[in-house]
CSV table of C-alpha atoms in Angstrom, one decimal:
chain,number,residue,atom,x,y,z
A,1,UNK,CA,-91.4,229.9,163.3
A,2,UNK,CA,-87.6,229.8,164.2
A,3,UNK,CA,-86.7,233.2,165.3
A,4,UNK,CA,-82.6,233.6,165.0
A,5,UNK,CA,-81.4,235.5,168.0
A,6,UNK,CA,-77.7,237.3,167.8
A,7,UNK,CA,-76.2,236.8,170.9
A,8,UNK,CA,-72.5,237.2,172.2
A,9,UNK,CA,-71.7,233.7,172.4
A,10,UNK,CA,-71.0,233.3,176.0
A,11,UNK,CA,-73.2,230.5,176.3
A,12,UNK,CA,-71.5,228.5,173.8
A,13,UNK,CA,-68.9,225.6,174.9
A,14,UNK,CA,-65.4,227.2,175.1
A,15,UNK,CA,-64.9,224.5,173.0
A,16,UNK,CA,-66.7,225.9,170.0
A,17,UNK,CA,-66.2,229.2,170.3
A,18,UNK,CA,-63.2,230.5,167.8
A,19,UNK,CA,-60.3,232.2,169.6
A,20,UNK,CA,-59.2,234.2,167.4
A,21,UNK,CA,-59.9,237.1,169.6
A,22,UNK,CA,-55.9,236.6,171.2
A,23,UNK,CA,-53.1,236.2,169.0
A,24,UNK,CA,-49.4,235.3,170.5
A,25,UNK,CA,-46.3,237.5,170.1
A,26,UNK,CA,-42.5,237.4,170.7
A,27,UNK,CA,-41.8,236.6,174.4
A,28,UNK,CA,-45.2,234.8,175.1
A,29,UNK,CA,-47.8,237.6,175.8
A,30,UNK,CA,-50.7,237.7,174.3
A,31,UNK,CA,-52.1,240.6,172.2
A,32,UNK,CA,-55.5,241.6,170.7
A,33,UNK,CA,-56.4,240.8,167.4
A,34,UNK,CA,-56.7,243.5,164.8
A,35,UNK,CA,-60.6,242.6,164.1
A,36,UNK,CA,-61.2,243.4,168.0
A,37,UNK,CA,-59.6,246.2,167.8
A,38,UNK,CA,-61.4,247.4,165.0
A,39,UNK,CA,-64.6,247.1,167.3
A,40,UNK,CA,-66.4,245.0,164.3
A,41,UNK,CA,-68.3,241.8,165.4
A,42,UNK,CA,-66.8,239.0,162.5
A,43,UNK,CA,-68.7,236.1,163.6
A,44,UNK,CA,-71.4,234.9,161.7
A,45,UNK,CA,-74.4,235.5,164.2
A,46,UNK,CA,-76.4,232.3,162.8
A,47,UNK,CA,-73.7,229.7,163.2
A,48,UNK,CA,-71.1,231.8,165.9
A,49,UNK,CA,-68.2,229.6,164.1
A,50,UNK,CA,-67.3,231.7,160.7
A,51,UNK,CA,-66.1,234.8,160.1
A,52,UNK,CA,-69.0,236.7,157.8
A,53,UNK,CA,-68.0,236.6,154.0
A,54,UNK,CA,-71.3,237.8,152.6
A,55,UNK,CA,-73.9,240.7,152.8
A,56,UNK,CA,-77.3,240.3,151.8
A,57,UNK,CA,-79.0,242.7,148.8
A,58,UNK,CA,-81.0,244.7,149.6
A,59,UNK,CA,-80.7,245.1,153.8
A,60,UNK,CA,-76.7,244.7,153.9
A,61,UNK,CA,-77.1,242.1,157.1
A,62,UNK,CA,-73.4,239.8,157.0
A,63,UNK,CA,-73.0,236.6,157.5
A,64,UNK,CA,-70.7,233.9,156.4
A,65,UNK,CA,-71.0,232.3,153.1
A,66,UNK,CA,-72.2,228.7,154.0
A,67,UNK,CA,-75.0,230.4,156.3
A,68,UNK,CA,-76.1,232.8,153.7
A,69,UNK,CA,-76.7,230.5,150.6
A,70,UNK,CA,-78.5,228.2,153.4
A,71,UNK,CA,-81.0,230.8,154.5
A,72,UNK,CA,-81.5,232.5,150.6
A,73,UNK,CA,-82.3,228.8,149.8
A,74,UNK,CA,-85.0,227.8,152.4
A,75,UNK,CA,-86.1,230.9,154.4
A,76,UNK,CA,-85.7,233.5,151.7
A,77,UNK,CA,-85.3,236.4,153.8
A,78,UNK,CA,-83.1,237.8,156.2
A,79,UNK,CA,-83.0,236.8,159.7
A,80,UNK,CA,-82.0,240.0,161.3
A,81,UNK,CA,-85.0,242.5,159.4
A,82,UNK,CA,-87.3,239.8,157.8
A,83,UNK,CA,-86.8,241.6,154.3
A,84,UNK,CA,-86.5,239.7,151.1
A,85,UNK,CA,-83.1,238.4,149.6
A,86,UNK,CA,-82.7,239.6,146.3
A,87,UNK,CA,-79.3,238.7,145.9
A,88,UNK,CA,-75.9,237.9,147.9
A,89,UNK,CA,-73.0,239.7,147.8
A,90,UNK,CA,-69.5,238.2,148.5
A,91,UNK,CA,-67.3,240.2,150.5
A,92,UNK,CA,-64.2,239.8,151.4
């Protein structure tokens, strides 16, 4: 079995890691982006590429949309607490 491990995605290629993290203002400096600020993680921890558009029903674990509907259809149960998916919930 597969386990799914959520990691900080400092061992992915700079390359495919999203940086969205900086966003530019007037006069060239750079300036953190809101969602940072906020402290909330918005990357999908299966796929470390998407921003997380869905919550599972009944645990609440996000992740985005593709990676949900993929893991409801052939694991049936969420990757972070194992528990069943009864449902997923779009969020936006």
């Amino acid at each position: 079995m597969m386990l799914i491990e959520e990691t900080d995605g400092s061992d992915w290629p700079t390359s495919k890691r999203r940086r969205e993290d900086e966003i530019v203002v007037e006069g060239g400096e750079a300036a953190t982006d809101k969602r940072k600020e906020e402290g909330g993680d918005w990357l999908c921890c299966v796929c470390m590429e998407r921003d997380k558009g869905a919550a599972f029903i009944p645990c609440g674990h996000t992740f985005c949309r593709v990676c949900s509907r993929d893991l409801w259809a052939h694991r049936g149960g969420c990757p972070v607490c194992n528990r069943p998916i009864l449902e997923i919930l779009d969020i936006f």
